[in-house]
Amino acid sequence: MKFNTHLQNLPIYEAGKPIELVTREFGIDPKDVIKLASNENPLGTSKKVISIIKEKASNASLYPDDSFYELKDALANLYEVSSKNIIIGSGSDQIIEFALHAKANEKSAILTAGITFAMYEIYAKHVGAKIYKTKSKEHNLKELKELYLAHKDEISIIFLCLPNNPLGECPDAKEVMDFISIVSEDTLVVTDCAYIEFAKFKDSKKAINPKELISKFKNTLYLGTFSKAYGLGGMRVGYGIANTEIITALHKLRAPFNITTLSLAAALQALNDQKFIEKTLKNNLEEMKVYEKFAKKNGIEFIPSYTNFITFVFDKKQNASQIADNLLKKGIILRNLKSYGLNAIRITIGKKKQNKRVLAELKKEI
Ligand SMILES: *Cc1c(COP(=O)(O)O)cnc(C)c1O
């Protein structure tokens, strides 16, 4: 059977491995598996959120309020924008997909950093758009500017991953704003802020403010998610903030009821438990230092991270894929970055006890 030509060279996205796989393949008890591969919250989900999910379980037969009125209202309050400036997605991933369908096609291109979140490229390929990436792996705004100016008429969307997954770096908000000021009003600039809570906690200069962003630049789309700091990866809720013209266009692509009744309740409650977020951020910052110390002591290269993960880059003597495979057999799931063309492993910062075991096992492999 012939499929759309766009799909021919499109690899299937390799997601972080699930606990179930390790249990199935190596017979390890799920309790003993350490999963630090998908940047989920190691503290789990807030107790308040778990109790609301249980409380609302009997509503599973009902579709959610498709306007997502309450959730948008709560986000509008948090970010001091209007509900009309917000769209809810099944993860912020879905909003990335909407953006591509709204704005890119076979005749246009997207621009990204050299190594960044794989979904920008994958969704761009769905619509046949071309992809420009900088030579620099990390976000180099000077290079992004040069590449943008060289292909200005072609580029319809610029994706900035702030901070960047899977490398962890984050340019200052001021630099980002300066960059956006040179971009044409008809080019959409997406700032994917999936890890911004962690960045802001470490260094306030990194924090993009969505209100300021969208009031200064009518061509920007800010993305946030409940999957990382908020501990709701399994509930699939993300959001986009932009001016109403962009939000209206994205809404045309949204299927009704695109998040579930229970996801909606969970996200709303998650916003009410800021204590849980604080605990999450503190654990992350403290434990990040443990990984940095380990890397320095063992001569492993790493990029200072503004996220909830750290990426260890190995030299030629070591094989990151082999290391990741060996750890997997011991029930430790980390993210091998081979598919990004790197001899590197991305490790989500876990709880103290988990990190201790991960580093002890890693030590044996290097
Ligand atoms: C995790 C992540 C997202 C969003 O994930 P969802 O679960 O779909 O909300 C978006 N961008 C980046 C860079 C991510 O790492």
Short mmCIF file of C-alpha atoms in Angstrom, two decimals, residues 94 203 315 344:
data_model
loop_
_atom_site.label_atom_id
_atom_site.label_comp_id
_atom_site.label_asym_id
_atom_site.label_seq_id
_atom_site.Cartn_x
_atom_site.Cartn_y
_atom_site.Cartn_z
CA GLN A 94 -0.84 18.17 20.77
CA ASP A 203 17.68 31.31 37.99
CA ASP A 315 33.75 10.23 25.27
CA ALA A 344 24.96 10.38 25.78
#
